[in-house]
JSON list of N, CA and C in Angstrom, two decimals:
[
{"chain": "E", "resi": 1, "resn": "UNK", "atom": "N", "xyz": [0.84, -1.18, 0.00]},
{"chain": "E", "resi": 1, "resn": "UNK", "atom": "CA", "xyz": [0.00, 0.00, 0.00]},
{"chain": "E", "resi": 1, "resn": "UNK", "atom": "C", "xyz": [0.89, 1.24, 0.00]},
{"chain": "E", "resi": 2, "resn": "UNK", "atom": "N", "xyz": [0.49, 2.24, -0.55]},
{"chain": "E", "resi": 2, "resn": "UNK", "atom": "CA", "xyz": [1.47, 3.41, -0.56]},
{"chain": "E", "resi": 2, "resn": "UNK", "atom": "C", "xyz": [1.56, 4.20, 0.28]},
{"chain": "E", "resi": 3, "resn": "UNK", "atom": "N", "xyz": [2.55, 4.86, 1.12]},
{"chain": "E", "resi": 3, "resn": "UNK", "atom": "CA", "xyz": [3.17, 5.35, 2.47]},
{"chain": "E", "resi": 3, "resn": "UNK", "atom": "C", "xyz": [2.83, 4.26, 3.24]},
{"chain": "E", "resi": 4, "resn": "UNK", "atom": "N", "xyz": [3.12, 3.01, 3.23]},
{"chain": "E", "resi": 4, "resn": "UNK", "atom": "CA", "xyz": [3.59, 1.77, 4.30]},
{"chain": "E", "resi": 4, "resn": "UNK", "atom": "C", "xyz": [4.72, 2.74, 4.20]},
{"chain": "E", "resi": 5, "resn": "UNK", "atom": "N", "xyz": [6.06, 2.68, 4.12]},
{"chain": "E", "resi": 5, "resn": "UNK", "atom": "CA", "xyz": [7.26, 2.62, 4.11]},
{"chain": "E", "resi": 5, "resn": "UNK", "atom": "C", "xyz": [7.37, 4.18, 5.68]},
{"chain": "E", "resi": 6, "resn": "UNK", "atom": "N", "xyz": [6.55, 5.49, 4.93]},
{"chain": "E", "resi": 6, "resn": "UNK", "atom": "CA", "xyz": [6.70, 6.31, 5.46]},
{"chain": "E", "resi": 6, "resn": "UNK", "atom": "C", "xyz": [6.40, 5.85, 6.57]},
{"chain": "E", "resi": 7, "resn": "UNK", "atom": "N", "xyz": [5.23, 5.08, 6.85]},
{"chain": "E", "resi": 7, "resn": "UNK", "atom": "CA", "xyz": [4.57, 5.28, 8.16]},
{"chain": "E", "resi": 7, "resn": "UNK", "atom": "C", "xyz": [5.23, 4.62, 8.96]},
{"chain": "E", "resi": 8, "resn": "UNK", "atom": "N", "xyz": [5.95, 2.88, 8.35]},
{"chain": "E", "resi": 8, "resn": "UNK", "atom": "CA", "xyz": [6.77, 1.99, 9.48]},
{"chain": "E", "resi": 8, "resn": "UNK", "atom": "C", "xyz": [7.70, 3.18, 9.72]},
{"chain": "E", "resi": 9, "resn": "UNK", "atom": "N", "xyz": [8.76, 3.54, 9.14]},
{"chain": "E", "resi": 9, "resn": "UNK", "atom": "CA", "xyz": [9.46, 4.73, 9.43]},
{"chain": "E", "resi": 9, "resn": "UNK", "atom": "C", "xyz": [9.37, 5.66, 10.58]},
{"chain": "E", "resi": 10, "resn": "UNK", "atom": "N", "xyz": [8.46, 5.97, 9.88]},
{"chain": "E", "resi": 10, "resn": "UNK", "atom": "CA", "xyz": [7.73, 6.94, 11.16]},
{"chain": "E", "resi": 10, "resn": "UNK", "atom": "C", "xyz": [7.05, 6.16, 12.60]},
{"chain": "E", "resi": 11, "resn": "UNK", "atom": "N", "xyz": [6.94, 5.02, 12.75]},
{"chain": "E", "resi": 11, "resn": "UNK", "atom": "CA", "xyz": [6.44, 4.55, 13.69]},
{"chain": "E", "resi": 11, "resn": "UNK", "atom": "C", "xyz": [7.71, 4.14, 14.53]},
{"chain": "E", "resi": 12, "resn": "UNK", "atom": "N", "xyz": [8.43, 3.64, 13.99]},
{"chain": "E", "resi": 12, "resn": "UNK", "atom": "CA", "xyz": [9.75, 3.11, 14.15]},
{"chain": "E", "resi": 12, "resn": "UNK", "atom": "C", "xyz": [10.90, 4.48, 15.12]},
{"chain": "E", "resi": 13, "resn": "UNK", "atom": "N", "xyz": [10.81, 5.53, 14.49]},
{"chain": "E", "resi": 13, "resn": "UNK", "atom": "CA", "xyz": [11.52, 6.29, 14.88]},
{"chain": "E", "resi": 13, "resn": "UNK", "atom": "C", "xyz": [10.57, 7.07, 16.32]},
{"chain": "E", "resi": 14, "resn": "UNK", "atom": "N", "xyz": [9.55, 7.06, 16.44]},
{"chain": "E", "resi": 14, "resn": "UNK", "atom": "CA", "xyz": [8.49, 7.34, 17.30]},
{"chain": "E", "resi": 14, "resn": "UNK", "atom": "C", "xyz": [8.94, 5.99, 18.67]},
{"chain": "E", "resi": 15, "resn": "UNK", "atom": "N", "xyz": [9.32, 4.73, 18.18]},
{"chain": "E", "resi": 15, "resn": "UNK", "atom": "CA", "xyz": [9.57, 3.54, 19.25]},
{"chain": "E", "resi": 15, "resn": "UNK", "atom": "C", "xyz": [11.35, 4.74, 19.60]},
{"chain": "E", "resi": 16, "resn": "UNK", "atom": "N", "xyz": [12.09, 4.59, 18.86]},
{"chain": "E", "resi": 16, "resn": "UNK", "atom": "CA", "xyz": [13.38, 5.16, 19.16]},
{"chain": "E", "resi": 16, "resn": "UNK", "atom": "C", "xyz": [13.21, 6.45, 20.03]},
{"chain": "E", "resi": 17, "resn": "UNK", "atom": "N", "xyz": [12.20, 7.53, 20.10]},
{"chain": "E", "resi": 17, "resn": "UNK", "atom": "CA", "xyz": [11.87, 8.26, 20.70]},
{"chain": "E", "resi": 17, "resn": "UNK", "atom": "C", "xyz": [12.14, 7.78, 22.23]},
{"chain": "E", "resi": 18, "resn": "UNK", "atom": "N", "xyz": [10.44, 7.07, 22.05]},
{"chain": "E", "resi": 18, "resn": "UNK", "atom": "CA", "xyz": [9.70, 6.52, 23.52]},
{"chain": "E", "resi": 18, "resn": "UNK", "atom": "C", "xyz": [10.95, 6.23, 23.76]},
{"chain": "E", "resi": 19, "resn": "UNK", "atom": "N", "xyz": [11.29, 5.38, 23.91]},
{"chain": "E", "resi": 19, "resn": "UNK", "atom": "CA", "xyz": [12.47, 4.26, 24.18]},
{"chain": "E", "resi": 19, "resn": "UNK", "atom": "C", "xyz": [13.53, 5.48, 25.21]},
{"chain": "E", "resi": 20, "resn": "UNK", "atom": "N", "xyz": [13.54, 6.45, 24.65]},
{"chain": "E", "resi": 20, "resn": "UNK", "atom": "CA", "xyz": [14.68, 7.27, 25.18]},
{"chain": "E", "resi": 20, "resn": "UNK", "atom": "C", "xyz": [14.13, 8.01, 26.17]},
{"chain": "E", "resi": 21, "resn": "UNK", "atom": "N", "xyz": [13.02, 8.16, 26.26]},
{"chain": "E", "resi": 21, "resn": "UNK", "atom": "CA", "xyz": [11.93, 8.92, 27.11]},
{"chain": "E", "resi": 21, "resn": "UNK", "atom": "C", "xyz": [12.26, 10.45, 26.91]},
{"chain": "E", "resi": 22, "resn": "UNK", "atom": "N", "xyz": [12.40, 10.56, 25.48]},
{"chain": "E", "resi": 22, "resn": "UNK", "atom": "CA", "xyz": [12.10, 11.89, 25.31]},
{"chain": "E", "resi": 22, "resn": "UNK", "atom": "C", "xyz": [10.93, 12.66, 24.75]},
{"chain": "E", "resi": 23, "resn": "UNK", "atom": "N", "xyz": [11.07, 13.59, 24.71]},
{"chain": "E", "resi": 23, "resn": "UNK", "atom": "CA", "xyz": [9.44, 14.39, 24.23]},
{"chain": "E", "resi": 23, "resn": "UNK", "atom": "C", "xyz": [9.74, 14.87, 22.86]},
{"chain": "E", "resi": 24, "resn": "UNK", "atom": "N", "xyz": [8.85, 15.08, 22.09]},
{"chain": "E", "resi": 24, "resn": "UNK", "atom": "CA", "xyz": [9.03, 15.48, 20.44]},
{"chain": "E", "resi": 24, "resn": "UNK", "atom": "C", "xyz": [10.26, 16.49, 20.26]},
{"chain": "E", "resi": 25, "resn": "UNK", "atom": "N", "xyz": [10.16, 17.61, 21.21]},
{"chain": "E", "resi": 25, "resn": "UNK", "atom": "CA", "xyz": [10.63, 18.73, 20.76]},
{"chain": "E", "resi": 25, "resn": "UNK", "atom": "C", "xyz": [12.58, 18.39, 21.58]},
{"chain": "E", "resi": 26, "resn": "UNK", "atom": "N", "xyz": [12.69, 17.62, 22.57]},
{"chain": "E", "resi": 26, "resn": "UNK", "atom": "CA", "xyz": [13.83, 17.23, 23.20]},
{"chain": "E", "resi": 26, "resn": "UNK", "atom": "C", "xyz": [14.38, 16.09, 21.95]},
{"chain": "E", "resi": 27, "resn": "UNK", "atom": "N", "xyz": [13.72, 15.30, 21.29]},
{"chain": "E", "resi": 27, "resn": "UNK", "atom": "CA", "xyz": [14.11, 14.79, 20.11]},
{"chain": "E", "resi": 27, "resn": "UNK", "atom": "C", "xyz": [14.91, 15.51, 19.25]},
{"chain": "E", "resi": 28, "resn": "UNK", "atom": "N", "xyz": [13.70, 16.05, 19.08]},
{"chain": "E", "resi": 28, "resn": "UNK", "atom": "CA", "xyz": [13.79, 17.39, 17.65]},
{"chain": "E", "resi": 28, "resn": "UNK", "atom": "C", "xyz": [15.41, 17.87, 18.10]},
{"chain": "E", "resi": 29, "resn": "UNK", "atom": "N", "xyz": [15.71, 18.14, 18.93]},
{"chain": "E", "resi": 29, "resn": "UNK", "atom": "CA", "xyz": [17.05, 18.92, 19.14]},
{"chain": "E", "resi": 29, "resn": "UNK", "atom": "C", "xyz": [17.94, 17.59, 19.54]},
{"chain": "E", "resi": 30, "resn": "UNK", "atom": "N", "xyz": [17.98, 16.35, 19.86]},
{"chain": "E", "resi": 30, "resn": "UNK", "atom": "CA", "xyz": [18.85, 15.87, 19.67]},
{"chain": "E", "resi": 30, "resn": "UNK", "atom": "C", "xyz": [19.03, 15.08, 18.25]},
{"chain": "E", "resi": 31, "resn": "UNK", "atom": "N", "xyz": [18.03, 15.19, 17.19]},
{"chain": "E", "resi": 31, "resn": "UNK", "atom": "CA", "xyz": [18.30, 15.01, 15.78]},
{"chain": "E", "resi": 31, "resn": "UNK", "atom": "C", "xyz": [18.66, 16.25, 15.19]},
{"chain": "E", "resi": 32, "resn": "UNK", "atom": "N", "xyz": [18.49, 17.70, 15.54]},
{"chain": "E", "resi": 32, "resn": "UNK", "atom": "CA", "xyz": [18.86, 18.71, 14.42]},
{"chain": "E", "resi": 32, "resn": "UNK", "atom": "C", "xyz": [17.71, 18.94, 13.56]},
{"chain": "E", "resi": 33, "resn": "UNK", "atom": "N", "xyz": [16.98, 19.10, 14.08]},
{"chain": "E", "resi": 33, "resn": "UNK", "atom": "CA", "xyz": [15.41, 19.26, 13.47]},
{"chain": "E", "resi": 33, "resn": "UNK", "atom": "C", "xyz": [14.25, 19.85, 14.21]},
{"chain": "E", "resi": 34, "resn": "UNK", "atom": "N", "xyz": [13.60, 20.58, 13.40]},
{"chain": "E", "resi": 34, "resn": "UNK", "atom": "CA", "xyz": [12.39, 21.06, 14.52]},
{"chain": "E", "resi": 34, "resn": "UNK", "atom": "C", "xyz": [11.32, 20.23, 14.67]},
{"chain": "E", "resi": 35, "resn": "UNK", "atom": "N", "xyz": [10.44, 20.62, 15.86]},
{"chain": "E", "resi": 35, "resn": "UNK", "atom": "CA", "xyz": [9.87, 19.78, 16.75]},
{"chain": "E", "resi": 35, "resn": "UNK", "atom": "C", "xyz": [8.70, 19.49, 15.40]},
{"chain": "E", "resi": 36, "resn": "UNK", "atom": "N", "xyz": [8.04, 20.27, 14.83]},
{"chain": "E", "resi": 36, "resn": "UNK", "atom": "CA", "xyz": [7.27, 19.95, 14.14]},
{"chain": "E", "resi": 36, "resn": "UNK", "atom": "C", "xyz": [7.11, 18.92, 13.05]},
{"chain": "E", "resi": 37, "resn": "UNK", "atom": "N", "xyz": [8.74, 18.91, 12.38]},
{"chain": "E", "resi": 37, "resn": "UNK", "atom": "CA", "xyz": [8.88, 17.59, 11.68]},
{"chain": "E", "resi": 37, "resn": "UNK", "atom": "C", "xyz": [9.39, 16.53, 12.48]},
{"chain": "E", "resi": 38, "resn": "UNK", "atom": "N", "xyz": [9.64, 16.46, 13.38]},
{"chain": "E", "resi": 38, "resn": "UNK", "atom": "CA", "xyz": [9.38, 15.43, 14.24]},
{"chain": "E", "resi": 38, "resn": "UNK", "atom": "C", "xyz": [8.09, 14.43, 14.06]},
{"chain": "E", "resi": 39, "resn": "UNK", "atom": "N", "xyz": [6.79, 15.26, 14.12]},
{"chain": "E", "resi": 39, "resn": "UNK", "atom": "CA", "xyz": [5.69, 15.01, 14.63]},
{"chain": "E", "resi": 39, "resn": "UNK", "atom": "C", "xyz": [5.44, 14.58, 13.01]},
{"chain": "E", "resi": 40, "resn": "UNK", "atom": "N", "xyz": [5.87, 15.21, 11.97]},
{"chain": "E", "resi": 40, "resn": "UNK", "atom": "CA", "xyz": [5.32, 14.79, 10.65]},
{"chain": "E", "resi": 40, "resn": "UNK", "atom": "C", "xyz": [5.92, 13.65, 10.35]},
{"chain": "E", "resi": 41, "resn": "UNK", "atom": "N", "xyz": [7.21, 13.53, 10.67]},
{"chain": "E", "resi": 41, "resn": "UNK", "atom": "CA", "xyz": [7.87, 11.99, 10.53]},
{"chain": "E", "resi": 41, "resn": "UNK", "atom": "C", "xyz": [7.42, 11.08, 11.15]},
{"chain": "E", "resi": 42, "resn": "UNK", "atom": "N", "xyz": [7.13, 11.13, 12.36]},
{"chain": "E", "resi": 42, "resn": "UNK", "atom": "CA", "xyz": [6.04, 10.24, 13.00]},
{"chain": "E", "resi": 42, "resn": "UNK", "atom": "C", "xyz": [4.46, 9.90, 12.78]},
{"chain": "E", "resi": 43, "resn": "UNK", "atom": "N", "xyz": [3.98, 10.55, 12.36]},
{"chain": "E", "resi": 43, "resn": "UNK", "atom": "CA", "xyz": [3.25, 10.08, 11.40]},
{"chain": "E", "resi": 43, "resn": "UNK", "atom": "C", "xyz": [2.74, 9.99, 10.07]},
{"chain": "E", "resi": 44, "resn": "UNK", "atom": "N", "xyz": [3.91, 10.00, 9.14]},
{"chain": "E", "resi": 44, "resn": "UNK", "atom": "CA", "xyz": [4.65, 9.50, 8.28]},
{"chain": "E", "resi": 44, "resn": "UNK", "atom": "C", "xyz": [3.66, 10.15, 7.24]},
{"chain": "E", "resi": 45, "resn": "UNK", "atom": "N", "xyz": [3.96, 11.05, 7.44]},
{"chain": "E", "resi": 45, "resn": "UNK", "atom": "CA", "xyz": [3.68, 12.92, 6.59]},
{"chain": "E", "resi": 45, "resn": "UNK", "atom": "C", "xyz": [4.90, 13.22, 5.54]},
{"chain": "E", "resi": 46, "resn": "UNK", "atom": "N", "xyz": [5.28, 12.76, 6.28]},
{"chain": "E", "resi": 46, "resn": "UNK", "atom": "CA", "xyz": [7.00, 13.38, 5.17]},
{"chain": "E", "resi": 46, "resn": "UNK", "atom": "C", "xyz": [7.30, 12.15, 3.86]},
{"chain": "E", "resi": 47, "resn": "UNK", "atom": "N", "xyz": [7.68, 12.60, 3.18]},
{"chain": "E", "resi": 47, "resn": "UNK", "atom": "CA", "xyz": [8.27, 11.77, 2.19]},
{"chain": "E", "resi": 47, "resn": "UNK", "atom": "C", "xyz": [9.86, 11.91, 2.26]},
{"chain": "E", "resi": 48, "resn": "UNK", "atom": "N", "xyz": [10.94, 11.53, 3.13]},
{"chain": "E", "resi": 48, "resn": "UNK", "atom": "CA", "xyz": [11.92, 11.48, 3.10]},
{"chain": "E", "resi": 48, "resn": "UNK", "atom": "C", "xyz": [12.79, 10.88, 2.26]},
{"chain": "E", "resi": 49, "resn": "UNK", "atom": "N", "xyz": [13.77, 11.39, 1.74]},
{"chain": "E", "resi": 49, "resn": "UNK", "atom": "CA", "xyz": [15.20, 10.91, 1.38]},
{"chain": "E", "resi": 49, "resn": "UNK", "atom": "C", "xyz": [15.99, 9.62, 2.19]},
{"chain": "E", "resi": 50, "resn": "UNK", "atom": "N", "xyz": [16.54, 9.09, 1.62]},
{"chain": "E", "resi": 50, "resn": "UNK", "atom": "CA", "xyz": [17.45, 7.73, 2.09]},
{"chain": "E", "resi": 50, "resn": "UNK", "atom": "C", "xyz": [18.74, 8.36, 2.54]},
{"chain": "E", "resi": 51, "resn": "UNK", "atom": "N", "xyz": [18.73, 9.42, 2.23]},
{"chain": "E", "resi": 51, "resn": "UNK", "atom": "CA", "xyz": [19.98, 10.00, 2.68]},
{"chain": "E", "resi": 51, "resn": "UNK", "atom": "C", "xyz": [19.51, 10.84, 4.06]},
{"chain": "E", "resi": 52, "resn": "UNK", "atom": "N", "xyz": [18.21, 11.33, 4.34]},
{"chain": "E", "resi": 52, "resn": "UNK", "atom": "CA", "xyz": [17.61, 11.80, 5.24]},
{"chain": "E", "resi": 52, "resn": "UNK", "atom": "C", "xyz": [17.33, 10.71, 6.19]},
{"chain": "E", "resi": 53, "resn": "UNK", "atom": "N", "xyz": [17.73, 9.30, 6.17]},
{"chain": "E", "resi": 53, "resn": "UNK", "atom": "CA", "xyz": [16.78, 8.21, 7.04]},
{"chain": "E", "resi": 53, "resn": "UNK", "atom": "C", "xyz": [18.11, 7.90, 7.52]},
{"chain": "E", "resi": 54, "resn": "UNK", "atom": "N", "xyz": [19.57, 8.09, 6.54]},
{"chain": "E", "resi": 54, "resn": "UNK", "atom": "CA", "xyz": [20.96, 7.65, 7.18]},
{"chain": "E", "resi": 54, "resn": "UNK", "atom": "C", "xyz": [21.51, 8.66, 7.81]},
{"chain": "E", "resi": 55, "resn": "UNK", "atom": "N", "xyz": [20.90, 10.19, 7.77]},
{"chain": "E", "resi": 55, "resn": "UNK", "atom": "CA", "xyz": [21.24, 11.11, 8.83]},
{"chain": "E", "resi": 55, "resn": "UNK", "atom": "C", "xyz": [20.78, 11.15, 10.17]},
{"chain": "E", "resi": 56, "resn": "UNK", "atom": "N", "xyz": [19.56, 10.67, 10.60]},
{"chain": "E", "resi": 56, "resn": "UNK", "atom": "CA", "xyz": [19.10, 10.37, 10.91]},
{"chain": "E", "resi": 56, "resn": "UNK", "atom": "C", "xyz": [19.55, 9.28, 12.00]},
{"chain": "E", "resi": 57, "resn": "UNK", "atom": "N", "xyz": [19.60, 8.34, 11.33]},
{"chain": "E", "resi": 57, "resn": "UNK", "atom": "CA", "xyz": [20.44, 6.86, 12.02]},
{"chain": "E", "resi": 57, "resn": "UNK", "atom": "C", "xyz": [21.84, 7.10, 12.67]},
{"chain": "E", "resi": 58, "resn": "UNK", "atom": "N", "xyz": [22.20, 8.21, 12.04]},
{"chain": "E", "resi": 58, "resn": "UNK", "atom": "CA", "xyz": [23.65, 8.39, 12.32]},
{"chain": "E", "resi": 58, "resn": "UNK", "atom": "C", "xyz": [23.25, 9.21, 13.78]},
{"chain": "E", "resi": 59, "resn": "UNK", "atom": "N", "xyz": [22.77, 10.30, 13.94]},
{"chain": "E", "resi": 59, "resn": "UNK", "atom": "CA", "xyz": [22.25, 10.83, 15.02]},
{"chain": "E", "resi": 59, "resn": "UNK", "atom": "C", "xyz": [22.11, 9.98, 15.98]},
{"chain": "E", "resi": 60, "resn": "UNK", "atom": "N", "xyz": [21.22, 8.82, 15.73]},
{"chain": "E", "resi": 60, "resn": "UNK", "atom": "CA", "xyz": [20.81, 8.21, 16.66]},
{"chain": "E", "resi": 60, "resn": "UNK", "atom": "C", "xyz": [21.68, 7.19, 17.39]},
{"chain": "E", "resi": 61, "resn": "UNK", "atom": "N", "xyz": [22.81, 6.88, 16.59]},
{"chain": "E", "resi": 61, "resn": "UNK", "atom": "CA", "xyz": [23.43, 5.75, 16.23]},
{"chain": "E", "resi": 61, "resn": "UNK", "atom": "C", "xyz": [22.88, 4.49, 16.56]},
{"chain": "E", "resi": 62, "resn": "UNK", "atom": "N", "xyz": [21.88, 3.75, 15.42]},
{"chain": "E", "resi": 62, "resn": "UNK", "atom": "CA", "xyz": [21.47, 3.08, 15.18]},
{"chain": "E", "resi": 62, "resn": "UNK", "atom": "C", "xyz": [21.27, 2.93, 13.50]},
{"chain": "E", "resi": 63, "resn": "UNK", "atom": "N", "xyz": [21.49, 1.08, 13.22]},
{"chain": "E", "resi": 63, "resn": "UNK", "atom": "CA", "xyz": [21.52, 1.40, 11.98]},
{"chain": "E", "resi": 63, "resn": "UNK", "atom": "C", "xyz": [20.58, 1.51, 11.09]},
{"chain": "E", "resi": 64, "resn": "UNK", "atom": "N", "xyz": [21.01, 2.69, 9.94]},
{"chain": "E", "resi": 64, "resn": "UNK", "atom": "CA", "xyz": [19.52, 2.96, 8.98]},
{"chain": "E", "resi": 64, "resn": "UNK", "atom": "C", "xyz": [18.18, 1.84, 8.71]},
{"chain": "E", "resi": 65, "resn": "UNK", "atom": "N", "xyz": [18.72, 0.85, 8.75]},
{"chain": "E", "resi": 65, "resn": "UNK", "atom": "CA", "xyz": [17.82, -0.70, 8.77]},
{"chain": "E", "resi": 65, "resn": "UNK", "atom": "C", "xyz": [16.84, -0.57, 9.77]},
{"chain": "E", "resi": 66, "resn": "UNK", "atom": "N", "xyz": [17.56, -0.38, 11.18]},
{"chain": "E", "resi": 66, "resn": "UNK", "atom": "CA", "xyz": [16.47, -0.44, 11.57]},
{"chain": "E", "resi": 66, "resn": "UNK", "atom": "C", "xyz": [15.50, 0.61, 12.14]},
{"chain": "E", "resi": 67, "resn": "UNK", "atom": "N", "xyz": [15.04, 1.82, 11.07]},
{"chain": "E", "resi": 67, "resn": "UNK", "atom": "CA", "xyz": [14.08, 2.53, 10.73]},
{"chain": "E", "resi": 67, "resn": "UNK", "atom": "C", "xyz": [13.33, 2.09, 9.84]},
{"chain": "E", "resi": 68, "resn": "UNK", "atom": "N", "xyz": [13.61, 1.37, 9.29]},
{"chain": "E", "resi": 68, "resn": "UNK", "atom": "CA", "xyz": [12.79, 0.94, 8.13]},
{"chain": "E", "resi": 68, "resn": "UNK", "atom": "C", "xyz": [12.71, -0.30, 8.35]},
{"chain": "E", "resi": 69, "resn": "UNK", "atom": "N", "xyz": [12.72, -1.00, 9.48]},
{"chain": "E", "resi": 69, "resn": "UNK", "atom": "CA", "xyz": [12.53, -3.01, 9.85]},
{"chain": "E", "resi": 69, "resn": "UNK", "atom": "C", "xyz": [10.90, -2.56, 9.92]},
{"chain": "E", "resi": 70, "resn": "UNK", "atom": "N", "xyz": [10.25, -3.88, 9.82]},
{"chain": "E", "resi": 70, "resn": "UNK", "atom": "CA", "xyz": [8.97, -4.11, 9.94]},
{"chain": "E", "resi": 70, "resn": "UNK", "atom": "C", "xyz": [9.00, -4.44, 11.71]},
{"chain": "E", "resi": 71, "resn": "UNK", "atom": "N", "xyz": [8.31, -4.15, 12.21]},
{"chain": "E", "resi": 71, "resn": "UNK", "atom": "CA", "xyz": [8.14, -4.47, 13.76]},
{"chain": "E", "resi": 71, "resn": "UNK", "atom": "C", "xyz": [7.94, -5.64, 14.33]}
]
């Protein structure tokens, strides 16, 4: 179906969030991003770049894979 990809993505990085027990906008600043696309990546609003999903990963350090694993 079309935006699966965005949305696991976005759901995925929303678990990486929780997980850290941070809040959107405490995210948002430890990825380099504002709070608002935070919230659009999480629910998988954005159409991102692969190069945007390995910046991303790198931030997090975790690997790009698993933003995009099925759950």
């Amino acid at each position: 179906m079309e935006g699966d990809l965005q949305r696991r993505f976005g759901s995925n990085l929303r678990k990486q969030r929780k997980s850290r027990y941070l809040s959107q906008e405490s995210f948002a600043d430890l990825l380099g991003v504002h709070r608002t696309y935070v919230g659009d990546l999480e629910r998988g609003e954005r159409n991102v770049t692969l190069r945007t999903v390995e910046r991303l990963a790198e931030r997090l350090g975790v690997p790009a894979a698993d933003l995009l694993a099925r759950s």
